[in-house]
Tab-separated table of C-alpha atoms (C1' of nucleotides) and ligand atoms in Angstrom:
chain	number	residue	atom	x	y	z
A	1	MET	CA	81.658	125.153	101.278
A	2	ASN	CA	79.682	122.591	99.347
A	3	SER	CA	79.643	119.491	101.490
A	4	SER	CA	78.248	117.071	98.930
A	5	LYS	CA	80.932	118.102	96.496
A	6	ARG	CA	83.675	117.898	99.090
A	7	SER	CA	82.675	114.341	99.844
A	8	GLU	CA	83.739	113.301	96.368
A	9	GLN	CA	87.297	114.424	96.818
A	10	PHE	CA	90.068	114.813	99.354
A	11	PRO	CA	89.353	117.642	101.784
A	12	THR	CA	91.641	120.630	101.517
A	13	ALA	CA	93.698	121.637	104.523
A	14	ASP	CA	91.843	124.933	104.849
A	15	HIS	CA	88.269	123.663	104.818
A	16	ASP	CA	85.983	124.282	107.777
A	17	HIS	CA	86.489	121.213	109.862
A	18	GLN	CA	83.878	122.004	112.489
A	19	THR	CA	81.162	122.572	109.910
A	20	CYS	CA	81.753	119.072	108.526
A	21	VAL	CA	81.310	117.564	111.964
A	22	THR	CA	78.244	119.586	112.841
A	23	HIS	CA	76.610	118.862	109.525
A	24	ALA	CA	77.269	115.133	109.738
A	25	LEU	CA	75.923	114.947	113.287
A	26	GLN	CA	72.795	116.844	112.314
A	27	GLU	CA	72.205	114.455	109.416
A	28	ALA	CA	72.675	111.474	111.705
A	29	GLU	CA	70.246	112.850	114.281
A	30	ASP	CA	67.628	113.497	111.617
A	31	PHE	CA	68.137	110.068	110.114
A	32	CYS	CA	67.816	108.249	113.440
A	33	LEU	CA	64.732	110.202	114.409
A	34	GLN	CA	63.176	109.367	111.059
A	35	GLN	CA	64.036	105.675	111.386
A	36	GLY	CA	63.148	105.318	115.038
A	37	LEU	CA	66.752	104.505	115.935
A	38	ARG	CA	68.214	105.394	119.296
A	39	LEU	CA	71.242	107.571	118.763
A	40	THR	CA	72.181	107.438	122.440
A	41	GLU	CA	74.631	109.834	124.012
A	42	LEU	CA	77.426	107.283	123.715
A	43	ARG	CA	76.716	106.514	120.057
A	44	HIS	CA	76.390	110.202	119.339
A	45	ARG	CA	79.728	110.899	120.972
A	46	VAL	CA	81.473	108.066	119.138
A	47	LEU	CA	80.138	109.309	115.819
A	48	GLU	CA	81.240	112.818	116.717
A	49	LEU	CA	84.742	111.601	117.563
A	50	ILE	CA	84.968	109.707	114.289
A	51	TRP	CA	84.025	112.817	112.344
A	52	ALA	CA	86.266	115.033	114.457
A	53	ASN	CA	89.242	112.831	113.639
A	54	HIS	CA	88.293	113.495	110.050
A	55	GLN	CA	90.083	110.469	108.740
A	56	PRO	CA	89.823	106.729	109.267
A	57	VAL	CA	90.431	106.076	112.964
A	58	GLY	CA	90.993	102.822	114.850
A	59	ALA	CA	88.688	101.448	117.528
A	60	TYR	CA	91.341	101.655	120.216
A	61	ASP	CA	92.164	105.233	119.279
A	62	LEU	CA	88.518	106.101	119.791
A	63	LEU	CA	88.521	104.160	123.040
A	64	GLU	CA	91.476	106.166	124.297
A	65	GLN	CA	89.773	109.410	123.333
A	66	LEU	CA	86.683	108.329	125.271
A	67	THR	CA	88.593	107.390	128.398
A	68	HIS	CA	90.655	110.583	128.229
A	69	GLU	CA	87.488	112.574	128.578
A	70	GLY	CA	86.622	110.716	131.763
A	71	ARG	CA	84.210	108.119	130.466
A	72	LYS	CA	84.377	104.542	131.678
A	73	ALA	CA	84.964	102.557	128.542
A	74	ALA	CA	86.297	99.139	127.570
A	75	PRO	CA	86.639	97.573	124.117
A	76	PRO	CA	83.010	96.361	124.014
A	77	THR	CA	81.858	99.899	124.725
A	78	ILE	CA	83.350	101.161	121.509
A	79	TYR	CA	82.711	98.092	119.365
A	80	ARG	CA	79.011	98.113	120.214
A	81	SER	CA	78.681	101.701	119.150
A	82	LEU	CA	80.673	101.006	115.999
A	83	ASP	CA	78.375	98.064	115.236
A	84	PHE	CA	75.309	100.259	115.609
A	85	LEU	CA	76.763	102.959	113.399
A	86	LEU	CA	77.884	100.425	110.786
A	87	GLU	CA	74.571	98.581	110.712
A	88	ASN	CA	72.701	101.801	110.135
A	89	GLY	CA	75.035	103.128	107.487
A	90	LEU	CA	76.358	106.078	109.463
A	91	ILE	CA	79.979	104.987	109.198
A	92	HIS	CA	82.112	102.696	107.053
A	93	ARG	CA	84.797	100.268	108.050
A	94	ILE	CA	88.017	100.469	106.039
A	95	THR	CA	89.060	96.835	105.965
A	96	SER	CA	92.607	97.424	104.828
A	97	LEU	CA	93.234	99.789	107.751
A	98	ASN	CA	91.059	98.232	110.453
A	99	ALA	CA	89.669	101.713	110.851
A	100	TYR	CA	86.362	103.532	110.780
A	101	VAL	CA	85.253	106.666	108.977
A	102	GLY	CA	82.065	108.713	108.764
A	103	CYS	CA	79.788	108.027	105.806
A	104	ASN	CA	79.177	110.897	103.453
A	105	HIS	CA	75.809	109.608	102.288
A	106	PRO	CA	74.127	108.167	105.365
A	107	GLY	CA	70.803	106.515	104.871
A	108	LEU	CA	71.448	105.320	101.365
A	109	ASN	CA	72.310	101.652	101.254
A	110	HIS	CA	75.241	102.209	98.985
A	111	ALA	CA	78.471	100.485	98.062
A	112	ALA	CA	81.335	102.855	98.592
A	113	GLN	CA	84.850	102.893	97.230
A	114	PHE	CA	87.689	104.418	99.189
A	115	PHE	CA	90.835	106.129	98.018
A	116	ILE	CA	93.215	106.247	100.946
A	117	CYS	CA	96.295	108.450	101.124
A	118	GLU	CA	99.241	106.677	102.716
A	119	ALA	CA	100.946	109.996	103.437
A	120	CYS	CA	98.270	112.054	105.211
A	121	GLY	CA	95.850	109.308	106.188
A	122	GLN	CA	92.862	111.011	104.579
A	123	ALA	CA	90.322	108.920	102.709
A	124	ALA	CA	87.953	109.950	99.937
A	125	GLU	CA	84.645	108.132	99.626
A	126	LEU	CA	83.351	107.592	96.115
A	127	ASP	CA	80.210	105.949	94.855
A	128	ASP	CA	81.128	105.111	91.300
A	129	ALA	CA	78.318	103.275	89.548
A	130	LYS	CA	80.729	102.083	86.849
A	131	ILE	CA	82.752	100.059	89.338
A	132	GLU	CA	79.540	98.579	90.646
A	133	SER	CA	78.348	97.607	87.192
A	134	VAL	CA	81.652	95.980	86.256
A	135	ILE	CA	81.615	93.961	89.459
A	136	ALA	CA	77.991	93.039	88.813
A	137	ARG	CA	78.876	91.871	85.322
A	138	ASP	CA	81.730	89.682	86.595
A	139	ALA	CA	79.454	88.299	89.280
A	140	LYS	CA	76.822	87.426	86.703
A	141	ARG	CA	79.375	85.623	84.574
A	142	LEU	CA	80.446	83.584	87.620
A	143	GLY	CA	76.868	82.950	88.724
A	144	PHE	CA	77.839	84.696	91.946
A	145	THR	CA	75.386	86.519	94.231
A	146	VAL	CA	77.021	89.644	95.624
A	147	GLU	CA	76.496	90.418	99.305
A	148	LYS	CA	79.268	92.839	100.164
A	149	ARG	CA	81.869	94.763	98.177
A	150	THR	CA	85.224	95.999	99.415
A	151	VAL	CA	86.998	98.417	97.095
A	152	GLU	CA	89.909	100.217	98.703
A	153	VAL	CA	92.681	101.930	96.794
A	154	ALA	CA	95.806	103.007	98.647
A	155	GLY	CA	98.240	105.579	97.312
A	156	ILE	CA	99.165	109.258	97.453
A	157	CYS	CA	96.626	112.074	97.243
A	158	ALA	CA	97.026	115.193	95.116
A	159	HIS	CA	97.776	117.438	98.103
A	160	CYS	CA	100.546	115.207	99.375
A	161	LYS	CA	102.171	114.984	95.969
A	162	LEU	CA	102.718	118.744	96.133
A	163	ARG	CA	103.666	118.790	99.798
A	164	PRO	CA	106.225	115.988	100.470
A	165	ASN	CA	105.778	116.171	104.259
A	166	PRO	CA	102.217	116.856	105.299
B	1	MET	CA	91.625	69.928	83.303
B	2	ASN	CA	92.555	73.360	82.044
B	3	SER	CA	94.190	75.142	84.928
B	4	SER	CA	94.286	78.622	83.449
B	5	LYS	CA	90.600	78.408	82.773
B	6	ARG	CA	89.827	77.015	86.210
B	7	SER	CA	91.589	79.975	87.757
B	8	GLU	CA	88.962	82.306	86.347
B	9	GLN	CA	86.085	80.583	88.128
B	10	PHE	CA	85.143	78.690	91.230
B	11	PRO	CA	86.639	75.201	91.263
B	12	THR	CA	84.183	72.356	90.976
B	13	ALA	CA	83.982	69.809	93.761
B	14	ASP	CA	85.206	67.018	91.482
B	15	HIS	CA	88.326	68.649	90.070
B	16	ASP	CA	91.733	67.093	90.641
B	17	HIS	CA	92.900	68.787	93.768
B	18	GLN	CA	96.373	67.280	93.847
B	19	THR	CA	97.119	68.334	90.293
B	20	CYS	CA	96.406	71.950	91.221
B	21	VAL	CA	98.860	71.787	94.077
B	22	THR	CA	101.575	70.048	92.107
B	23	HIS	CA	101.219	72.431	89.209
B	24	ALA	CA	101.332	75.528	91.404
B	25	LEU	CA	104.406	74.269	93.248
B	26	GLN	CA	106.170	73.496	89.989
B	27	GLU	CA	105.415	76.972	88.698
B	28	ALA	CA	106.712	78.495	91.925
B	29	GLU	CA	109.918	76.475	91.785
B	30	ASP	CA	110.534	77.485	88.175
B	31	PHE	CA	109.802	81.110	88.948
B	32	CYS	CA	112.146	81.250	91.936
B	33	LEU	CA	114.938	79.526	90.047
B	34	GLN	CA	114.497	82.003	87.223
B	35	GLN	CA	114.511	84.982	89.577
B	36	GLY	CA	117.304	83.773	91.821
B	37	LEU	CA	114.953	83.551	94.790
B	38	ARG	CA	115.444	81.027	97.549
B	39	LEU	CA	112.335	78.937	97.861
B	40	THR	CA	113.589	77.256	101.036
B	41	GLU	CA	112.095	74.056	102.394
B	42	LEU	CA	109.983	76.049	104.869
B	43	ARG	CA	108.697	78.471	102.268
B	44	HIS	CA	108.034	75.617	99.896
B	45	ARG	CA	106.083	73.770	102.556
B	46	VAL	CA	104.050	76.849	103.515
B	47	LEU	CA	103.150	77.454	99.880
B	48	GLU	CA	102.216	73.797	99.528
B	49	LEU	CA	99.962	73.993	102.587
B	50	ILE	CA	98.271	77.103	101.253
B	51	TRP	CA	97.532	75.391	97.965
B	52	ALA	CA	96.514	72.161	99.667
B	53	ASN	CA	93.930	74.032	101.717
B	54	HIS	CA	92.674	75.209	98.372
B	55	GLN	CA	90.918	78.219	99.810
B	56	PRO	CA	91.968	81.304	101.745
B	57	VAL	CA	93.575	80.107	104.965
B	58	GLY	CA	94.616	82.001	108.083
B	59	ALA	CA	98.181	82.353	109.335
B	60	TYR	CA	97.431	80.547	112.580
B	61	ASP	CA	95.727	77.702	110.735
B	62	LEU	CA	98.891	77.254	108.721
B	63	LEU	CA	100.938	77.482	111.887
B	64	GLU	CA	98.914	74.697	113.466
B	65	GLN	CA	99.300	72.538	110.380
B	66	LEU	CA	103.067	73.052	110.533
B	67	THR	CA	103.333	72.181	114.214
B	68	HIS	CA	101.098	69.127	113.758
B	69	GLU	CA	103.608	67.709	111.365
B	70	GLY	CA	106.326	68.011	113.974
B	71	ARG	CA	107.997	71.235	112.929
B	72	LYS	CA	109.028	73.810	115.510
B	73	ALA	CA	107.112	76.888	114.517
B	74	ALA	CA	105.987	80.143	116.134
B	75	PRO	CA	104.034	83.030	114.612
B	76	PRO	CA	107.129	84.688	113.105
B	77	THR	CA	107.968	81.427	111.340
B	78	ILE	CA	104.782	81.561	109.330
B	79	TYR	CA	104.588	85.322	108.875
B	80	ARG	CA	108.086	85.468	107.428
B	81	SER	CA	107.267	82.848	104.874
B	82	LEU	CA	104.014	84.600	104.070
B	83	ASP	CA	105.924	87.861	103.609
B	84	PHE	CA	108.336	86.211	101.201
B	85	LEU	CA	105.523	84.627	99.200
B	86	LEU	CA	103.545	87.885	99.136
B	87	GLU	CA	106.514	90.009	98.098
B	88	ASN	CA	107.261	87.719	95.219
B	89	GLY	CA	103.692	87.421	94.039
B	90	LEU	CA	103.260	83.728	94.814
B	91	ILE	CA	100.286	84.279	97.099
B	92	HIS	CA	97.692	86.960	97.799
B	93	ARG	CA	96.367	88.271	101.096
B	94	ILE	CA	92.595	88.529	101.355
B	95	THR	CA	92.226	91.590	103.554
B	96	SER	CA	88.583	91.070	104.420
B	97	LEU	CA	89.317	87.566	105.729
B	98	ASN	CA	92.817	88.020	107.149
B	99	ALA	CA	93.681	85.000	105.064
B	100	TYR	CA	96.105	83.922	102.361
B	101	VAL	CA	95.585	82.145	99.061
B	102	GLY	CA	97.791	80.908	96.252
B	103	CYS	CA	98.132	83.179	93.241
B	104	ASN	CA	96.955	81.822	89.934
B	105	HIS	CA	99.274	83.973	87.876
B	106	PRO	CA	102.566	84.085	89.763
B	107	GLY	CA	105.282	86.258	88.335
B	108	LEU	CA	102.977	88.794	86.755
B	109	ASN	CA	102.741	91.938	88.819
B	110	HIS	CA	99.013	92.056	88.577
B	111	ALA	CA	96.106	93.533	90.496
B	112	ALA	CA	93.682	90.805	91.369
B	113	GLN	CA	90.045	90.884	92.325
B	114	PHE	CA	88.545	88.227	94.554
B	115	PHE	CA	85.060	86.802	94.666
B	116	ILE	CA	84.680	85.004	97.975
B	117	CYS	CA	81.924	82.540	98.774
B	118	GLU	CA	80.617	82.939	102.310
B	119	ALA	CA	79.115	79.448	102.227
B	120	CYS	CA	81.991	77.214	101.073
B	121	GLY	CA	84.934	79.540	101.698
B	122	GLN	CA	86.259	79.223	98.151
B	123	ALA	CA	87.645	82.290	96.413
B	124	ALA	CA	87.921	82.992	92.698
B	125	GLU	CA	90.752	85.217	91.494
B	126	LEU	CA	89.969	87.485	88.577
B	127	ASP	CA	92.122	89.957	86.715
B	128	ASP	CA	89.534	92.200	85.122
B	129	ALA	CA	91.163	95.027	83.187
B	130	LYS	CA	87.875	96.935	83.189
B	131	ILE	CA	87.864	97.283	86.949
B	132	GLU	CA	91.453	98.442	86.797
B	133	SER	CA	90.699	101.050	84.163
B	134	VAL	CA	87.693	102.420	86.051
B	135	ILE	CA	89.776	102.736	89.208
B	136	ALA	CA	92.551	104.373	87.190
B	137	ARG	CA	90.064	106.862	85.750
B	138	ASP	CA	88.734	107.778	89.201
B	139	ALA	CA	92.286	108.104	90.487
B	140	LYS	CA	93.179	110.420	87.628
B	141	ARG	CA	90.172	112.609	88.352
B	142	LEU	CA	91.259	112.838	92.009
B	143	GLY	CA	94.899	113.425	91.112
B	144	PHE	CA	95.606	110.280	93.110
B	145	THR	CA	98.605	108.005	92.548
B	146	VAL	CA	97.576	104.385	92.994
B	147	GLU	CA	99.892	102.097	94.937
B	148	LYS	CA	97.723	99.165	95.945
B	149	ARG	CA	94.223	98.020	95.097
B	150	THR	CA	91.950	95.881	97.214
B	151	VAL	CA	88.861	94.564	95.460
B	152	GLU	CA	87.064	91.815	97.350
B	153	VAL	CA	83.494	90.777	96.746
B	154	ALA	CA	81.769	88.523	99.257
B	155	GLY	CA	78.652	86.514	98.478
B	156	ILE	CA	77.438	83.090	97.393
B	157	CYS	CA	78.996	81.091	94.580
B	158	ALA	CA	77.048	79.267	91.877
B	159	HIS	CA	77.728	75.816	93.346
B	160	CYS	CA	76.468	76.788	96.782
B	161	LYS	CA	73.297	78.305	95.376
B	162	LEU	CA	72.379	74.855	94.066
B	163	ARG	CA	73.606	73.001	97.142
B	164	PRO	CA	72.270	74.803	100.251
B	165	ASN	CA	74.642	73.008	102.640
B	166	PRO	CA	78.078	72.435	101.173
C	1	DT	C1'	139.076	74.494	101.972
C	2	DG	C1'	138.171	77.769	105.638
C	3	DC	C1'	136.525	82.714	106.502
C	4	DT	C1'	133.219	86.093	106.520
C	5	DA	C1'	129.092	88.602	105.311
C	6	DT	C1'	124.353	87.861	104.620
C	7	DA	C1'	120.057	85.588	104.747
C	8	DT	C1'	117.165	82.599	107.135
C	9	DT	C1'	115.178	80.510	111.065
C	10	DG	C1'	114.430	79.872	116.251
C	11	DT	C1'	112.718	81.832	120.442
C	12	DT	C1'	110.501	84.790	123.721
C	13	DA	C1'	107.781	88.482	124.525
C	14	DT	C1'	104.390	91.778	123.288
C	15	DA	C1'	101.333	94.725	120.324
C	16	DT	C1'	96.942	95.271	117.995
C	17	DT	C1'	92.248	94.268	116.871
C	18	DA	C1'	88.040	92.091	118.229
C	19	DT	C1'	84.629	89.131	120.795
C	20	DA	C1'	82.519	86.066	124.653
C	21	DA	C1'	80.060	85.935	128.726
C	22	DC	C1'	77.515	87.694	132.234
C	23	DG	C1'	75.749	91.224	135.247
C	24	DT	C1'	73.575	95.923	135.786
C	25	DA	C1'	71.121	99.954	134.410
C	26	DA	C1'	68.057	102.493	131.431
C	27	DC	C1'	64.096	102.607	128.753
C	28	DA	C1'	59.548	101.449	126.859
C	29	DT	C1'	55.154	99.423	127.161
C	30	DC	C1'	51.538	98.083	129.433
D	1	DG	C1'	54.869	100.086	139.258
D	2	DA	C1'	55.684	95.357	137.020
D	3	DT	C1'	57.712	93.440	133.013
D	4	DG	C1'	60.189	92.716	128.780
D	5	DT	C1'	63.738	94.721	125.958
D	6	DT	C1'	67.666	97.362	124.793
D	7	DA	C1'	71.886	99.394	125.990
D	8	DC	C1'	75.864	99.617	128.809
D	9	DG	C1'	79.558	98.057	132.404
D	10	DT	C1'	83.009	94.721	133.463
D	11	DT	C1'	86.193	90.979	133.165
D	12	DA	C1'	88.382	87.835	130.575
D	13	DT	C1'	90.040	85.990	126.380
D	14	DA	C1'	90.382	85.102	121.297
D	15	DA	C1'	92.575	86.121	116.916
D	16	DT	C1'	95.921	88.401	114.151
D	17	DA	C1'	100.477	90.349	113.777
D	18	DT	C1'	105.141	92.289	115.008
D	19	DA	C1'	109.541	93.497	117.867
D	20	DA	C1'	113.854	92.104	119.388
D	21	DC	C1'	117.613	89.262	119.688
D	22	DA	C1'	120.026	84.676	119.392
D	23	DA	C1'	121.302	80.727	116.658
D	24	DT	C1'	121.967	78.562	112.276
D	25	DA	C1'	122.503	78.003	107.449
D	26	DT	C1'	124.007	79.693	103.026
D	27	DA	C1'	126.727	82.155	99.567
D	28	DG	C1'	130.660	84.346	97.946
D	29	DC	C1'	135.245	84.844	98.286
D	30	DA	C1'	140.353	84.403	100.101
E	201	ZN	ZN1	79.084	106.074	102.618
E	202	ZN	ZN1	97.507	112.843	101.381
E	203	ZN	ZN1	97.245	86.407	91.515
E	204	ZN	ZN1	80.373	78.394	97.617
DNA sequence: TGCTATATTGTTATATTATAACGTAACATC
DNA sequence: GATGTTACGTTATAATATAACAATATAGCA
């Protein structure tokens, strides 16, 4: 399985789920070590849960998963970890879903675009330079300084078009 | 003042605010008459408030403005009107702000992009066909059927770059 | 006109997402 | 080990949005 290729499309139902998670966690550990960031046990576990869900997942869903495994956790517990992971580019927030998803290219300070399937809940992360350049051109015309981009496309993925009820 | 031109950029501080509102309301009334839609007094007033605010405004802000003018209103009051206005393309929802703004091209079923100033709160609505076509191309490559697009760019507008404290 | 179906609004309660405030524990550095 | 800093625990609350049902207004028709 080619992970970097997979990241540019919707995952198939038969792909090796656990390998994705393991790989992402390993990348995060390496990245944090390199950057001198403290990927504490809690942050590590939250990131692992996000990847294990394997699709955008809400903060309170994560919170419930934490408490179900015996950990004392309240909303700030989860939001602090999410903030850390967001700030350091290990996850993305999907604004239109109020949900969080693992980043496929951690470390790079990149602008991502998301294609979100309304049937199966999966999201594909793209990094299309063309979209960026068109936005940059519009911004230039407006005299606008870009800080943050949100590009989220909702619809139906190829797998779900074939399979009416995923 | 050329309204259709204004809509493609950030409004200047000295433009005729009231004319914007009046014009937008007139357009909405015409549109609803044409379409057989009931722009009730409440819906009309909510749309007027949105335009009068002249920048993306939250549901509870609108609710407070309604109650301050003596009307009995609860959250559903405002959300129902917002739903009506959204469904019929008279306003847009800015996902990244949880806020609502008048549409500059009501009637057209168009995909809008928003450039949002983090300093003054103003938002410019664009309808850039290039962005649409790039998204469409990506979608085609993914085999993805697009239902809804969210393109929101946050940053600093040209006016605020000149004037540090608006 | 009055009757009836439908659409709209009122009202109360609650769900969902996120943050404030403050105390405690862990960690790092000296 | 003392001290400053970072992370976490805990309680309360803010901000956004919807569910459910009752009352009212409107539209279309008898
Ligand atoms: Zn990413
Ligand atoms: Zn799908
Ligand atoms: Zn519009
Ligand atoms: Zn501005």
